[in-house]
Amino acid sequence: MKSHARVVVIGGGVVGCSVLYHLTKLGWTDVMLIERSELTSGSTWHAAGGMHTLNADPNVAKLQDYTIRLYKEIEEISGQSCGVHMTGGFMLAADKDRLDYLKTARAKARVLGMDTELVGMDVVGRDHPLIDTSHFVGALWDPNEGHVDPSGVTHAYAKAARLKGAEIVLRNPVKELVATADGHWQVVTEQGTVQAEVVINAGGLWAREVGRMVGIELPVLAMEHHYLITEEIPEIVAYNQERGREMPHAIDFSAELYSRQEGRGMVIGTYEKACVPWSPKDTPWDFGHELLQPDFDRIGPSLDLAFQHFPPLARAGIKQAINGPFTFAPDGNPLVGPVPGLRNFWCACGVMAGFSQGGGVGLMLSQWLVEGEPEVDIFAMDVARFGDFASRGYARAKVQENYSRRFSITYPNEELPAARPLRTTPAYDLLKAKGAVFGAAVGLEYPLWFAPEGETAVETPTFRRSNAFGPTDAEAKAVRDGVGIMEIATYAKHEVAGPGAEALLDKVLAGRLPNTGRMTLSPMLSPKGRLLGDLTVARLAADRFLIVGSAAAQEAHQRWFADHAPATGVTLRNRTRELAGFAIAGPKSRELLARLTDEDVTGNAFPFRSIRRFDVGLTNAWVARISYTGELGYEIYAPVDHQRALLQALLAAGDDLGVRPFGSRALNALRLEKGFGAWLREFAPSYGPVESGMDRFVADKPGFIGRDAFLASRDTPPSRRLVLLEVDAADADAWRDEPVDAGDRTVGFVTSGGFGHSVGRSLALAYLDTGFLDADLTVEILGDRRPARVLAEPPVDPSGSRMRG
């Protein structure tokens, strides 16, 4: 074993071996993988090996498609078979809601160019005769489903990496990780110590334990996962002989069951409601090629339905029962990327779908490490999406919820209940008393909408307009016509201060920095010119700035600031939990604010994009003259322990003005009416400033990150642009990821949509190929192609005079 490596990957499962291979593929050959036992000794060896491309997140779906296409490549390089069986598969709908879900899945697949098809039960019965079609109303056929040999895939990655110069050390447990002064690591193992510039935690079942070696608690939990292999089934033998091919895969959502052919029998696996965590606190280091005791009682309800829906299964004997642990993160997506607050320590863990996602995870992490950024937006996988709110208890509750709902419908308007409420603001009970229906972001409760007095504050999950539609309509119109109050505790607030603050922000932000007492909007770009942030920047003093951005991205943005900050001269603070507050918006918002302060807040004295500190009621707060609704408005950032008093003061002072609380649903409608984009919807690392329209906020200044790439993109007309569409919707509006078509050609996709209540129109923001801006368009909503047209200007106040007045 050598004593130094540029990168040490800890863990020899399919993910660790994929990372190792992709590092060598990108030219880093001084890399080493260290495995405590043998390759595949964790979850990999007992995996069912299924693979598919469809995923709720289109960027993750792209990576799954890449993973499946990769197997041919690593087979050719390594000479090792991956045991690939591409059978295709059916996703079965037992009712109308599930069929609606499959329609949305097919629409997303069309955007990505994936070939799926909604089929009737006559097709299912013909091509999968084990299924009793009377239990179902339709299905989605995906030709890119299949299964692989888990051991073969892992060894193919490993052999391909070795051929390119990587070293793999087996039977060598890591005992300790010691950070060095230069930001590198001493990897202390049973066989000696390796000096590593970068460590990647691909520990799988032991990812928590590896994380604890560097003082972090990763939000992952292993769950017992059960599947069965049946004895020979005569119908399968006959099918194979008659058709000359394997039986297709099938997912039966109502039975929480997946199935595929294995030899002359079937694999039947469940994601049962009565799920069980495995070793929730510590993973034993001596756990290896072992299985857990079968628990037929636990999976009994799923099997009972399976035997009804697939009658030949009821007559088949059980050849083998596999019950083994797999790790999950709270939202079911992997944890990938550099860990905030640690130098050169990366994660590639929590990958429960290793044979669908392992290749994509390896590619993205390797691109990020070698080239500075991945080519695809993988925020849904970024380890930085979780902060310290994601405790072990939180992870346990959310992982169990996610596992038990893996085959359940999650509606676009649905908020899941596990681990809630976790974080609340001081005004939580006041807002709840007003009828607030809450969502949660980074563990914090925030109002979605407000139920009228006498109505239950619960929203019905649906793909169509819900019972929130009427109250949201009233809230949005109250803002347009009078004044509304919205809690903004979820807005991320970063303070950057010190003599080096201006130089740092001039480097990481593409926009020009404001003068003291002023604010501006600025994109933050990657080296390749893609969007990393859509930020509001306020200069509080000559060497002190407040940056407001996305709550979901706050840890990622803090990581980016820290990565580029000098060793001295700059102080970075995440003040999100210290500064709560409210936005007030509407034509009467200035009058409301004036009643609570002796400061001159008239338009000339306190113009648009000003920020000033003064008393509002009983509290001293930073008040920003800015609005995301398109109306005259202010954002008030107060100390969190003053927030309750601030709300009471605003409600009391605005009572005769008709002041009304409003939530994020109304805000979404209001911003769509103005064509305002949102982070991780219209603005994300998948897009650049020119195509997104953010180029107008990029300054003509030297030295900022991404400048060269931006200038190159500015000189080349973009192939697509962000546009605002009016859609002739029926009882359902576009939400996100719906295809935009010109005739039979898909020419764009929706990033966000909803109903514009004050204009009475359904609206959607979408990226559209530039050659089709004047075309006759449709947006597919629940399988129905609805006519749509590009709006030349937003339907509300296109000049912006209301918010600037």
Short mmCIF file of C-alpha atoms in Angstrom, two decimals, residues 468-731:
data_model
loop_
_atom_site.label_atom_id
_atom_site.label_comp_id
_atom_site.label_asym_id
_atom_site.label_seq_id
_atom_site.Cartn_x
_atom_site.Cartn_y
_atom_site.Cartn_z
CA ALA A 468 -56.45 26.27 -1.17
CA PHE A 469 -57.44 27.87 -4.48
CA GLY A 470 -60.17 30.15 -3.09
CA PRO A 471 -58.25 31.40 -0.02
CA THR A 472 -55.13 31.95 -2.14
CA ASP A 473 -57.22 33.99 -4.56
CA ALA A 474 -58.38 36.23 -1.71
CA GLU A 475 -54.83 36.62 -0.34
CA ALA A 476 -53.34 37.56 -3.70
CA LYS A 477 -56.05 40.13 -4.41
CA ALA A 478 -55.62 41.62 -0.94
CA VAL A 479 -51.97 42.32 -1.75
CA ARG A 480 -52.77 43.81 -5.15
CA ASP A 481 -55.54 46.02 -3.75
CA GLY A 482 -54.48 46.78 -0.18
CA VAL A 483 -51.74 45.38 2.02
CA GLY A 484 -50.60 41.90 2.99
CA ILE A 485 -48.11 40.49 5.49
CA MET A 486 -45.92 37.47 4.80
CA GLU A 487 -43.45 35.82 7.15
CA ILE A 488 -39.91 35.73 5.70
CA ALA A 489 -38.06 33.79 8.38
CA THR A 490 -37.17 31.16 5.77
CA TYR A 491 -35.18 33.64 3.68
CA ALA A 492 -31.48 32.89 4.11
CA LYS A 493 -29.51 35.85 5.45
CA HIS A 494 -25.71 35.89 5.20
CA GLU A 495 -23.55 38.61 6.73
CA VAL A 496 -20.15 39.24 5.14
CA ALA A 497 -18.02 41.80 6.99
CA GLY A 498 -14.47 42.99 7.44
CA PRO A 499 -11.84 44.86 5.45
CA GLY A 500 -11.76 42.09 2.84
CA ALA A 501 -15.54 41.77 2.45
CA GLU A 502 -15.86 44.01 -0.61
CA ALA A 503 -13.03 42.26 -2.46
CA LEU A 504 -14.50 38.82 -1.69
CA LEU A 505 -17.99 39.75 -2.87
CA ASP A 506 -16.65 41.50 -5.98
CA LYS A 507 -15.04 38.16 -6.81
CA VAL A 508 -17.91 35.77 -6.10
CA LEU A 509 -20.79 37.99 -7.27
CA ALA A 510 -21.26 38.92 -10.91
CA GLY A 511 -23.21 42.09 -10.15
CA ARG A 512 -21.90 45.47 -9.12
CA LEU A 513 -21.91 46.01 -5.36
CA PRO A 514 -24.25 48.71 -4.04
CA ASN A 515 -23.36 51.82 -2.11
CA THR A 516 -23.96 52.02 1.64
CA GLY A 517 -27.69 51.99 2.38
CA ARG A 518 -28.55 50.52 -0.98
CA MET A 519 -29.44 47.08 -2.35
CA THR A 520 -29.10 45.30 -5.65
CA LEU A 521 -29.78 41.94 -7.26
CA SER A 522 -26.80 39.87 -8.32
CA PRO A 523 -26.25 36.49 -9.88
CA MET A 524 -23.46 34.28 -8.54
CA LEU A 525 -21.78 32.25 -11.26
CA SER A 526 -19.74 29.08 -11.46
CA PRO A 527 -16.41 29.08 -13.31
CA LYS A 528 -18.28 27.76 -16.37
CA GLY A 529 -20.76 30.62 -16.17
CA ARG A 530 -23.75 28.76 -14.76
CA LEU A 531 -25.98 30.18 -12.04
CA LEU A 532 -24.99 29.34 -8.47
CA GLY A 533 -27.13 31.95 -6.78
CA ASP A 534 -29.81 34.58 -7.29
CA LEU A 535 -29.04 36.95 -4.43
CA THR A 536 -30.13 40.28 -2.99
CA VAL A 537 -27.08 42.20 -1.77
CA ALA A 538 -27.37 45.06 0.73
CA ARG A 539 -24.46 47.19 1.94
CA LEU A 540 -25.11 48.01 5.58
CA ALA A 541 -21.80 49.85 6.04
CA ALA A 542 -18.60 50.33 4.07
CA ASP A 543 -17.28 46.93 5.10
CA ARG A 544 -20.50 45.11 6.03
CA PHE A 545 -22.98 43.38 3.73
CA LEU A 546 -26.21 41.45 4.16
CA ILE A 547 -26.96 38.91 1.44
CA VAL A 548 -30.45 37.44 1.19
CA GLY A 549 -31.07 34.24 -0.73
CA SER A 550 -32.65 30.81 -0.81
CA ALA A 551 -33.18 28.96 2.46
CA ALA A 552 -32.61 25.62 0.74
CA ALA A 553 -29.25 26.76 -0.63
CA GLN A 554 -27.94 28.53 2.47
CA GLU A 555 -25.38 25.86 3.42
CA ALA A 556 -24.21 25.56 -0.20
CA HIS A 557 -23.82 29.33 -0.45
CA GLN A 558 -21.95 29.52 2.85
CA ARG A 559 -19.64 26.79 1.53
CA TRP A 560 -19.00 28.80 -1.65
CA PHE A 561 -18.24 32.01 0.26
CA ALA A 562 -15.91 30.14 2.61
CA ASP A 563 -14.11 28.37 -0.24
CA HIS A 564 -13.14 31.73 -1.74
CA ALA A 565 -12.63 33.81 1.39
CA PRO A 566 -9.10 34.87 2.37
CA ALA A 567 -7.53 33.44 5.51
CA THR A 568 -7.99 36.78 7.30
CA GLY A 569 -9.94 39.98 6.86
CA VAL A 570 -13.43 38.54 6.29
CA THR A 571 -16.04 37.29 8.75
CA LEU A 572 -18.84 35.07 7.44
CA ARG A 573 -22.01 34.57 9.47
CA ASN A 574 -25.21 32.78 8.62
CA ARG A 575 -27.77 35.01 10.36
CA THR A 576 -30.88 33.21 9.09
CA ARG A 577 -31.91 32.07 12.56
CA GLU A 578 -31.09 35.42 14.16
CA LEU A 579 -33.11 37.63 11.83
CA ALA A 580 -36.77 36.77 11.38
CA GLY A 581 -39.35 39.24 10.20
CA PHE A 582 -42.03 39.98 7.64
CA ALA A 583 -42.59 41.36 4.18
CA ILE A 584 -45.41 43.85 3.77
CA ALA A 585 -46.68 44.49 0.26
CA GLY A 586 -49.43 46.32 -1.54
CA PRO A 587 -50.45 49.89 -2.34
CA LYS A 588 -51.20 50.56 1.36
CA SER A 589 -47.93 49.10 2.68
CA ARG A 590 -46.22 52.50 2.97
CA GLU A 591 -49.10 53.83 5.02
CA LEU A 592 -48.89 50.79 7.30
CA LEU A 593 -45.15 51.20 7.82
CA ALA A 594 -45.48 54.95 8.44
CA ARG A 595 -47.88 54.29 11.31
CA LEU A 596 -45.19 52.31 13.15
CA THR A 597 -42.16 54.58 12.74
CA ASP A 598 -41.13 58.21 12.92
CA GLU A 599 -38.73 57.64 10.02
CA ASP A 600 -39.57 59.35 6.73
CA VAL A 601 -40.62 56.49 4.46
CA THR A 602 -41.99 58.54 1.59
CA GLY A 603 -40.84 57.57 -1.88
CA ASN A 604 -38.22 60.29 -2.23
CA ALA A 605 -36.80 59.86 1.27
CA PHE A 606 -36.76 56.06 1.18
CA PRO A 607 -36.57 55.05 -2.49
CA PHE A 608 -36.72 51.63 -4.08
CA ARG A 609 -33.77 49.34 -3.19
CA SER A 610 -32.89 51.29 -0.07
CA ILE A 611 -32.10 49.64 3.25
CA ARG A 612 -32.04 51.42 6.58
CA ARG A 613 -32.17 50.57 10.24
CA PHE A 614 -34.90 52.17 12.31
CA ASP A 615 -37.62 51.46 14.86
CA VAL A 616 -40.76 49.67 13.70
CA GLY A 617 -43.18 49.53 16.59
CA LEU A 618 -41.26 48.23 19.59
CA THR A 619 -38.36 46.73 17.66
CA ASN A 620 -35.30 48.13 15.94
CA ALA A 621 -35.02 46.45 12.54
CA TRP A 622 -33.36 46.57 9.16
CA VAL A 623 -36.02 47.69 6.69
CA ALA A 624 -35.48 47.05 2.98
CA ARG A 625 -37.51 48.84 0.31
CA ILE A 626 -37.87 45.85 -1.98
CA SER A 627 -40.68 43.61 -3.19
CA TYR A 628 -41.04 40.14 -4.71
CA THR A 629 -44.76 40.63 -5.35
CA GLY A 630 -44.37 43.45 -7.87
CA GLU A 631 -46.23 45.83 -5.56
CA LEU A 632 -44.94 48.59 -3.33
CA GLY A 633 -43.37 46.71 -0.50
CA TYR A 634 -40.83 46.32 2.28
CA GLU A 635 -38.93 43.50 3.96
CA ILE A 636 -38.39 43.94 7.69
CA TYR A 637 -35.57 41.93 9.28
CA ALA A 638 -35.95 41.92 13.05
CA PRO A 639 -34.22 40.01 15.85
CA VAL A 640 -35.95 36.67 16.12
CA ASP A 641 -37.10 37.29 19.70
CA HIS A 642 -38.83 40.49 18.52
CA GLN A 643 -40.71 38.81 15.72
CA ARG A 644 -43.88 38.07 17.65
CA ALA A 645 -44.22 41.67 18.83
CA LEU A 646 -43.54 42.91 15.30
CA LEU A 647 -46.39 40.84 13.87
CA GLN A 648 -48.78 42.02 16.55
CA ALA A 649 -47.84 45.64 15.82
CA LEU A 650 -48.30 45.24 12.07
CA LEU A 651 -51.70 43.57 12.46
CA ALA A 652 -52.95 46.17 14.92
CA ALA A 653 -51.73 49.15 12.90
CA GLY A 654 -53.17 47.76 9.68
CA ASP A 655 -56.55 46.65 10.95
CA ASP A 656 -58.49 49.50 9.35
CA LEU A 657 -56.41 49.15 6.16
CA GLY A 658 -57.69 45.60 5.70
CA VAL A 659 -54.27 44.07 6.31
CA ARG A 660 -54.24 40.34 5.59
CA PRO A 661 -51.64 37.61 6.14
CA PHE A 662 -50.66 35.78 2.98
CA GLY A 663 -48.56 32.70 2.32
CA SER A 664 -46.20 31.29 -0.25
CA ARG A 665 -49.02 30.09 -2.53
CA ALA A 666 -50.22 33.65 -3.02
CA LEU A 667 -46.63 34.85 -3.40
CA ASN A 668 -46.13 32.30 -6.18
CA ALA A 669 -49.20 33.64 -8.00
CA LEU A 670 -48.08 37.24 -7.55
CA ARG A 671 -44.55 36.63 -8.81
CA LEU A 672 -45.83 34.72 -11.84
CA GLU A 673 -48.01 37.69 -12.76
CA LYS A 674 -44.79 39.72 -12.84
CA GLY A 675 -42.70 37.06 -14.55
CA PHE A 676 -40.30 36.91 -11.58
CA GLY A 677 -38.20 33.76 -11.41
CA ALA A 678 -37.36 31.71 -8.31
CA TRP A 679 -34.23 29.95 -7.18
CA LEU A 680 -34.11 26.22 -8.04
CA ARG A 681 -36.98 26.77 -10.43
CA GLU A 682 -36.07 29.35 -13.11
CA PHE A 683 -32.61 30.04 -11.70
CA ALA A 684 -30.42 27.00 -11.05
CA PRO A 685 -27.01 25.60 -12.03
CA SER A 686 -28.61 24.10 -15.15
CA TYR A 687 -28.94 27.60 -16.62
CA GLY A 688 -26.74 30.54 -17.53
CA PRO A 689 -27.40 34.26 -17.07
CA VAL A 690 -28.18 35.00 -20.74
CA GLU A 691 -30.85 32.35 -21.30
CA SER A 692 -32.41 33.06 -17.88
CA GLY A 693 -32.49 36.84 -18.39
CA MET A 694 -30.19 37.37 -15.41
CA ASP A 695 -27.55 38.90 -17.69
CA ARG A 696 -29.04 42.32 -17.07
CA PHE A 697 -27.72 42.11 -13.51
CA VAL A 698 -24.18 41.11 -14.54
CA ALA A 699 -21.78 44.03 -14.24
CA ASP A 700 -19.09 45.11 -16.68
CA LYS A 701 -16.30 44.61 -14.15
CA PRO A 702 -13.14 42.51 -14.07
CA GLY A 703 -12.22 39.52 -11.97
CA PHE A 704 -15.48 37.89 -10.97
CA ILE A 705 -15.82 34.11 -11.10
CA GLY A 706 -17.40 32.99 -14.37
CA ARG A 707 -16.65 36.23 -16.24
CA ASP A 708 -14.91 34.64 -19.22
CA ALA A 709 -17.63 32.04 -19.64
CA PHE A 710 -20.30 34.72 -19.35
CA LEU A 711 -18.68 36.92 -22.00
CA ALA A 712 -18.47 33.94 -24.35
CA SER A 713 -22.14 33.09 -23.81
CA ARG A 714 -23.16 36.73 -24.26
CA ASP A 715 -21.61 36.78 -27.72
CA THR A 716 -23.50 33.65 -28.80
CA PRO A 717 -27.30 33.79 -29.11
CA PRO A 718 -28.79 31.29 -26.64
CA SER A 719 -30.63 28.26 -27.96
CA ARG A 720 -33.41 28.75 -25.39
CA ARG A 721 -34.83 31.56 -23.31
CA LEU A 722 -36.92 31.92 -20.18
CA VAL A 723 -40.41 33.09 -21.16
CA LEU A 724 -43.75 33.72 -19.50
CA LEU A 725 -46.64 31.72 -20.93
CA GLU A 726 -50.37 32.14 -20.67
CA VAL A 727 -51.96 28.68 -20.64
CA ASP A 728 -55.55 27.76 -21.43
CA ALA A 729 -55.75 25.48 -18.40
CA ALA A 730 -58.89 23.73 -17.18
CA ASP A 731 -59.06 22.53 -13.58
#
